[in-house]
Coordinates of C-alpha atoms and ligand atoms in Angstrom, one line a residue:
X13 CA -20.7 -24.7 13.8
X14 CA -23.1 -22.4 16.0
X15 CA -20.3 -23.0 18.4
X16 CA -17.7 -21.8 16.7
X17 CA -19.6 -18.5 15.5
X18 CA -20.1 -18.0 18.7
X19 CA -16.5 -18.7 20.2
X20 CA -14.8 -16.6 16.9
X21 CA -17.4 -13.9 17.8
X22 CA -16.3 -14.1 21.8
X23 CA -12.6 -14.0 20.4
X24 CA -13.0 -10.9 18.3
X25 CA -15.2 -9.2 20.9
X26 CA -12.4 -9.5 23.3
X27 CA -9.3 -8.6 21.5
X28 CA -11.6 -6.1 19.4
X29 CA -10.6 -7.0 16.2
X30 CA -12.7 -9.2 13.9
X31 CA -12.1 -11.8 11.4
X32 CA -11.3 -10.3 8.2
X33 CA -14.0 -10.8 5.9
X34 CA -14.8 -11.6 2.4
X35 CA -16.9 -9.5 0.1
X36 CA -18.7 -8.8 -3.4
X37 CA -15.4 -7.7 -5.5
X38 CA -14.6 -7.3 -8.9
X39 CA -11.3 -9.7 -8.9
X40 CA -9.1 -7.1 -10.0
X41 CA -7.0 -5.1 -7.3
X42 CA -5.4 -1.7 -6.8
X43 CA -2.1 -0.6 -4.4
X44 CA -1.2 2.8 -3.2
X45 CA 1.1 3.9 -0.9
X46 CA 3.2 6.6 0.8
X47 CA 6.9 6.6 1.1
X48 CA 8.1 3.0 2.7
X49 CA 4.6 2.1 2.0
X50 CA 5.4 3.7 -1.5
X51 CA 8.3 1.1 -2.0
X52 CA 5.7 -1.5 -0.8
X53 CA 2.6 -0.8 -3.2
X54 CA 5.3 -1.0 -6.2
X55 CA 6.6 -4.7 -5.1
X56 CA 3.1 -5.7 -4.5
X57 CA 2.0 -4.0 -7.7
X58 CA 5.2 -5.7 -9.8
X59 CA 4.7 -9.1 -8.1
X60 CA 1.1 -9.4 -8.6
X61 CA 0.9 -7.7 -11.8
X62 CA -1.9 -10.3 -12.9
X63 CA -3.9 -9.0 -10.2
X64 CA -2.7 -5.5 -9.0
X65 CA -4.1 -3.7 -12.4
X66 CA -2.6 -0.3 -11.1
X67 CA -0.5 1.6 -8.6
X68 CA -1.0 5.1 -6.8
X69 CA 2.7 6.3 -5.6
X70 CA 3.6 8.9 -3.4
X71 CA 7.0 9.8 -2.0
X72 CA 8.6 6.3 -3.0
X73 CA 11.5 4.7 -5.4
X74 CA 11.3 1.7 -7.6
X75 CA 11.3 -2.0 -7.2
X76 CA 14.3 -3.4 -5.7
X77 CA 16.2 -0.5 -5.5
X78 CA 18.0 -0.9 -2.7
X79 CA 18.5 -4.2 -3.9
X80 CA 18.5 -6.4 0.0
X81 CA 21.0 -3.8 1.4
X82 CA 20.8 -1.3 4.2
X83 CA 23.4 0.8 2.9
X84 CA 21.8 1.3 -0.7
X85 CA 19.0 2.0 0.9
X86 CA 20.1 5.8 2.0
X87 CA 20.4 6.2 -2.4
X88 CA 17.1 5.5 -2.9
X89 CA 16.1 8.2 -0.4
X90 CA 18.5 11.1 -1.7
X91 CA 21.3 10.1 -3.9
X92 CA 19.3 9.8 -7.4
X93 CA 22.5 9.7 -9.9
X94 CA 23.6 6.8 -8.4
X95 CA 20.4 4.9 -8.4
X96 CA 20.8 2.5 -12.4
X97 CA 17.5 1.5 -13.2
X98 CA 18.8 -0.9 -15.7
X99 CA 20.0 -3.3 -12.8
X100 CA 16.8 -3.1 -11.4
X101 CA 15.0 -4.1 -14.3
X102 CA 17.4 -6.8 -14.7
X103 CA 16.4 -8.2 -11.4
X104 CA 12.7 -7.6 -12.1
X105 CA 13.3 -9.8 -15.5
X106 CA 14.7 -12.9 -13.5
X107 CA 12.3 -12.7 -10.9
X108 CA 9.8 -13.0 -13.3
X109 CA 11.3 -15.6 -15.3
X110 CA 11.9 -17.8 -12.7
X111 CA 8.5 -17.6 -11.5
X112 CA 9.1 -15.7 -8.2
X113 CA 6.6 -12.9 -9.5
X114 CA 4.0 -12.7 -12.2
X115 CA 4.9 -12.8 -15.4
X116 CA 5.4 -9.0 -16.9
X117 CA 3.5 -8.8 -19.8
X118 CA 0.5 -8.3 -17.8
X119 CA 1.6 -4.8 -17.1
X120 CA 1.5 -3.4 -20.2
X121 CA -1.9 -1.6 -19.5
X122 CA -1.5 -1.2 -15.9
X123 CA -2.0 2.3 -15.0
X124 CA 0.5 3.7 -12.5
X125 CA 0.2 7.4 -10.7
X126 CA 4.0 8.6 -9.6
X127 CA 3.5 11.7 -7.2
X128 CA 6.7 13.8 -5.8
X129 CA 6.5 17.2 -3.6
X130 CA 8.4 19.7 -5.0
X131 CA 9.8 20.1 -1.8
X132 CA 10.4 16.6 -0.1
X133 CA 13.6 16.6 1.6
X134 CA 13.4 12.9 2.4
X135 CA 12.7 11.2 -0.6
X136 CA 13.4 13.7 -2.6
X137 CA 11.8 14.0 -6.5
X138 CA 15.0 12.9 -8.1
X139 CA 14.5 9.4 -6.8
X140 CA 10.7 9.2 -7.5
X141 CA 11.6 10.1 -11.1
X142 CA 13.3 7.3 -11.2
X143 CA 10.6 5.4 -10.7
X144 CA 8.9 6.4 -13.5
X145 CA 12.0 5.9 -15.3
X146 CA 11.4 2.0 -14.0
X147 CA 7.9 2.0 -15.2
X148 CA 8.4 3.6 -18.7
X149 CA 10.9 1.0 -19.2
X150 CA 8.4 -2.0 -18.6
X151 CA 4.9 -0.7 -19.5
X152 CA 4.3 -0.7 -23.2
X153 CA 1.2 1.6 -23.3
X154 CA 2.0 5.3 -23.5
X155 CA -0.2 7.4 -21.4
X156 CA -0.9 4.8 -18.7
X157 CA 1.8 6.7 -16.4
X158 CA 0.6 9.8 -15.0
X159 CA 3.4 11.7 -12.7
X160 CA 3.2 15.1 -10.7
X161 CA 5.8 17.1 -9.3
X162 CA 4.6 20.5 -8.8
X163 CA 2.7 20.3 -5.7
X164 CA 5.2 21.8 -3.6
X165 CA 4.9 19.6 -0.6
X166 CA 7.1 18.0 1.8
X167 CA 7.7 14.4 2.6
X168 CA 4.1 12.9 3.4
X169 CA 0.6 12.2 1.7
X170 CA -0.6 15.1 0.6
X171 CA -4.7 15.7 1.3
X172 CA -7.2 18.7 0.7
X173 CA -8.5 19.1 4.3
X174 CA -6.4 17.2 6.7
X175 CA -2.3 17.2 8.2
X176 CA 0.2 19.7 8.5
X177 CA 1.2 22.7 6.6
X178 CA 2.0 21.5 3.1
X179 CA 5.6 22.5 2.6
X180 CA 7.0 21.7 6.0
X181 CA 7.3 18.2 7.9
X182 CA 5.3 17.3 10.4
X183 CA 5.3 14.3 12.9
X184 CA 2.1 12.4 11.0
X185 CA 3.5 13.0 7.5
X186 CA -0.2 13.9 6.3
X187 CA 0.1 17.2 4.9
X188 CA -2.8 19.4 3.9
X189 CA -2.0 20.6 0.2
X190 CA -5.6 21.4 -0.9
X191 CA -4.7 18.6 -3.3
X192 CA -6.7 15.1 -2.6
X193 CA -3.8 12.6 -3.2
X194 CA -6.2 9.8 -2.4
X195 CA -9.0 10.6 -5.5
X196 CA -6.2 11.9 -7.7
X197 CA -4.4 8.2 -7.8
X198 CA -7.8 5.9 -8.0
X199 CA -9.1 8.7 -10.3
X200 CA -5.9 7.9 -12.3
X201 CA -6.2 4.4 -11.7
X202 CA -10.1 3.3 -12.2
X203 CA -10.7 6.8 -14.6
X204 CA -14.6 8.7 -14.2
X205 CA -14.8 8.5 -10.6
X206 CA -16.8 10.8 -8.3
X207 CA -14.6 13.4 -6.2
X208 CA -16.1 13.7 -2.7
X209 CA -16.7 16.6 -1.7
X210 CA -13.8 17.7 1.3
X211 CA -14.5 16.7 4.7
X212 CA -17.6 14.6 3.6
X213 CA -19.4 12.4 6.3
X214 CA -18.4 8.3 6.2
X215 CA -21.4 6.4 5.4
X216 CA -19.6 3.4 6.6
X217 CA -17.7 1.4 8.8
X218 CA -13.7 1.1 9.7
X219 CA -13.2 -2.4 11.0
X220 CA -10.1 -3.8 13.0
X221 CA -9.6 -7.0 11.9
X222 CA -6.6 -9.7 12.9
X223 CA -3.7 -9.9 11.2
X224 CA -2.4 -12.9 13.1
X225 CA -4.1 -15.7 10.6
X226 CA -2.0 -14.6 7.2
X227 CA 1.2 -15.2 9.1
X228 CA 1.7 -18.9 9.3
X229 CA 5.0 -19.5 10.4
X230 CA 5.7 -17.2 13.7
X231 CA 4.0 -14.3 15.0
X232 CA 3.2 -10.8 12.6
X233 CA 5.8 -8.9 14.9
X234 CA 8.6 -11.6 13.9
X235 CA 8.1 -9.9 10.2
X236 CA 7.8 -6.2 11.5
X237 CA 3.6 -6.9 11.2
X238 CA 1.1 -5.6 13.7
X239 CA -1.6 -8.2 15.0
X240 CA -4.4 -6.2 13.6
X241 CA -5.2 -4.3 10.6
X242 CA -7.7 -1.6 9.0
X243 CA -10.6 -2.3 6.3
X244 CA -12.7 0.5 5.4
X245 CA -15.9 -1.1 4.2
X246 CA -18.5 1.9 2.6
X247 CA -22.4 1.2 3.5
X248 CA -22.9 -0.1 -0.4
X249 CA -20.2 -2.6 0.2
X250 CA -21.4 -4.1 3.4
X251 CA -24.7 -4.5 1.9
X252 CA -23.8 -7.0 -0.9
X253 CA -23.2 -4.1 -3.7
X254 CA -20.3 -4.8 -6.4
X255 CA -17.2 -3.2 -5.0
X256 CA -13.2 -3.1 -5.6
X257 CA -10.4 -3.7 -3.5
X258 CA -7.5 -0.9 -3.1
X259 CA -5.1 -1.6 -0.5
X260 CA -3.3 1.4 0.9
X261 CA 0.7 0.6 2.8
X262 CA 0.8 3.4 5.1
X263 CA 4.6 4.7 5.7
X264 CA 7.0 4.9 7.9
X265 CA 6.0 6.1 11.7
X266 CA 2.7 5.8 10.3
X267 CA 1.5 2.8 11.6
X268 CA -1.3 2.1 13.9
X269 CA 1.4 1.3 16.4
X270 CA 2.1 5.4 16.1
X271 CA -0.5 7.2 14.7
X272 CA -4.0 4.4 16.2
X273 CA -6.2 4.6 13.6
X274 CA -5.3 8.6 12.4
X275 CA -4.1 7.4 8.4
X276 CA -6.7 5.4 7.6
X277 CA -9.0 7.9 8.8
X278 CA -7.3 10.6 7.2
X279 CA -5.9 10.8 4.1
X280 CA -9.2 11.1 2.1
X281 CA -9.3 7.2 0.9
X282 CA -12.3 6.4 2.7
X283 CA -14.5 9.3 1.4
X284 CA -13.5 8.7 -2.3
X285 CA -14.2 5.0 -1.5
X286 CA -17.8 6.1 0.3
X287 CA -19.2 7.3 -3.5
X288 CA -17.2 5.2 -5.6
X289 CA -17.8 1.5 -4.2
X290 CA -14.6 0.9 -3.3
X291 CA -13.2 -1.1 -0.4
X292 CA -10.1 0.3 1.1
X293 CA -7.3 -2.5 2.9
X294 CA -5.1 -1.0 5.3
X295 CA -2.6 -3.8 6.2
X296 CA -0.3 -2.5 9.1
X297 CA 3.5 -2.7 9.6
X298 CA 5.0 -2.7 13.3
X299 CA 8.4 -1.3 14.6
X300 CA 11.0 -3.8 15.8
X301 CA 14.3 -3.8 16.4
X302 CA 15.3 -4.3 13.1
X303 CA 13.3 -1.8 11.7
X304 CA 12.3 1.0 14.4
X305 CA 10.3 3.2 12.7
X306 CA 7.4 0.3 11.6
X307 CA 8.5 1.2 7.8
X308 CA 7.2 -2.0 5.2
X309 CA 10.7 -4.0 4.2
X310 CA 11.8 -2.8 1.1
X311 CA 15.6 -3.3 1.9
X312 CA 15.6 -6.5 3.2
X313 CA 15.1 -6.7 7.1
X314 CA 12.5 -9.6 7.1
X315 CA 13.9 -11.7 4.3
X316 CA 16.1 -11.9 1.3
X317 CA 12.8 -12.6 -0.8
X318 CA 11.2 -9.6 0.4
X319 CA 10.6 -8.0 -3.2
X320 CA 9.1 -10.8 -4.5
X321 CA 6.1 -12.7 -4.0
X322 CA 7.9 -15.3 -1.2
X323 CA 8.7 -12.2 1.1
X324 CA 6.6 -12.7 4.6
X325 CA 5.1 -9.7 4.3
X326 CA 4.5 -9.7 0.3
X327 CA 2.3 -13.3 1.5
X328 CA 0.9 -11.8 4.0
X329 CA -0.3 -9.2 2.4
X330 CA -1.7 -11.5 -0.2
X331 CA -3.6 -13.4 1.5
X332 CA -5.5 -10.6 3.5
X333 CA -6.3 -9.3 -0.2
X334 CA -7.7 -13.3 -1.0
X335 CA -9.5 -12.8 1.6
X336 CA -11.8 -10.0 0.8
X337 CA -12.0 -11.5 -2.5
X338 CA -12.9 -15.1 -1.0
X339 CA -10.3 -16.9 -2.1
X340 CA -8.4 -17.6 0.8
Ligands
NAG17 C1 12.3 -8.5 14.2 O1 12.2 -8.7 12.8 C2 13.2 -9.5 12.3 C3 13.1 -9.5 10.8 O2 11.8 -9.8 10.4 C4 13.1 -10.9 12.9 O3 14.1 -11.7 12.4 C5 13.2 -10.8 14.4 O4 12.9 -12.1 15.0 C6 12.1 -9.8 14.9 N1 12.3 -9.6 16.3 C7 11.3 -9.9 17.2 C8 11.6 -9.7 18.6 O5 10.2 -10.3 16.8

């Protein structure tokens, strides 16, 4: 046993990235995303509605709309009237009664945060409208939804103190709206948290832990997965305090591939998570030749089952988040 601490320990010192590790968590689980990652946090959300109690979604459309097809996919970035959120529902239904994701009732409560810039020319507000079209039509609860349009950002995660100028693109797609994306979805999500104050000091640790272990049947880069992976663990957290899990898909060309560590340093999660106990996952996508800019597959490139809870990266992603919570 000592000898496999030690030779684990050797392992992670040497590639730098540690063992993902599990920790004191409340056993329900929270998704946000940007734009591809967006389109992720919704599947995850949808599939693992017994778990995922809410969703945070910036820049993104809804579940399955491009429905396993590169060519649908380009309506479900700018081409709103043609996207029928009737068919998707549809889908969503027989997924869920055939088993291949949980069953929907449980997201009656959830609580889901739809966010559009006014001004985003690449998923543009149309289509993120539709997604709360999608979730009006399955949650029963009114007021769980909370949606806003009038930030008049381009396409990327919208911050108070970090990224480009709000209203234009820039190559990181963080952009400085002096509006904290991050706190205003878990705020939406969890409800009474703490706002940090911008630009506070991290009282904890971001750790690069493999990615390799959750992929079981090839390598991550055969499902457009990087080896490693981000965990922001707060101080609290590390120390045995009562915590909850967020996991945060990055977008496209946002990757640690493209931008190292710069999103999940960024974009304001960790600091909300510093004073609110909160342990952020940062799973990272990778480019490959069927998908160049490292986006997460919501059109189909890794598997026909990528929507549901069979998709490589929908598992994969699963079991990091079993992980923290010790169950994998
Ligand atoms: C790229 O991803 C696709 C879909 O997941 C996969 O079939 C293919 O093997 C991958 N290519 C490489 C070189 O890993």
């Amino acid at each position: 046993m000592e000898q496999y601490i030690f030779l684990s320990a050797l392992i992670g010192f040497c590639s730098g990235q540690s063992r993902l590790d599990q920790y004191n968590l409340e056993s329900h689980v929270s998704v946000s995303g940007h734009s591809s990652g967006s389109f992720m946090a919704n599947q995850f959300h949808v599939a693992q509605c017994k778990r995922v109690i809410g969703a945070g979604l910036f820049a993104g459309g809804p579940y399955y709309c491009a429905q396993g097809n590169l060519i649908a996919m380009n309506t479900c970035l700018t081409l709103p009237s043609s996207i029928k959120v009737a068919t998707l529902i549809t889908k969503t239904q027989n997924y869920a009664s055939s088993g291949l994701i949980d069953p929907l009732s449980n997201l009656a409560n959830s609580r889901v945060y739809i966010f559009s810039g006014s001004r985003d020319s690449v998923v543009v507000p149309g289509v993120v409208k539709k997604q709360e079209e999608y979730y009006t039509s399955i949650i029963t609860s009114p007021g769980t939804i909370k949606t806003v349009y009038d930030i008049p950002a381009q396409h990327g995660m919208p911050t108070d103190s970090y990224g480009g100028t709000c209203g234009s693109t820039n190559l990181e797609y963080i952009n400085n709206c002096n509006y904290n994306g991050a706190y205003e979805a878990l705020n939406h999500i969890y409800g009474g948290l703490q706002r940090p104050s911008s630009g506070a000091a991290l009282t904890g640790q971001l750790i690069l832990f493999n990615q390799a272990e959750f992929f079981k049947l090839a390598a991550p880069s055969v499902y457009g997965m990087d080896t490693a992976g981000y965990i922001y663990v707060p101080s609290s957290c590390q120390h045995g305090a009562k915590c909850r899990l967020h996991i945060v898909f990055h977008g496209c060309q946002q990757s640690r591939e493209k931008l190292g560590d710069k999103y999940a340093r960024n974009t304001g999660y960790n600091q909300v998570a510093d004073v609110n106990n909160l342990i952020i996952l940062y799973p990272q996508a990778k480019s490959n030749l069927s998908n160049p800019n490292g986006c997460w597959d919501w059109w189909g490139f890794s598997s026909s089952a990528y929507a549901n809870k069979n998709g490589y990266q929908m598992t994969g992603v699963e079991r990091m988040m079993l992980r923290t919570l010790g169950l994998y």
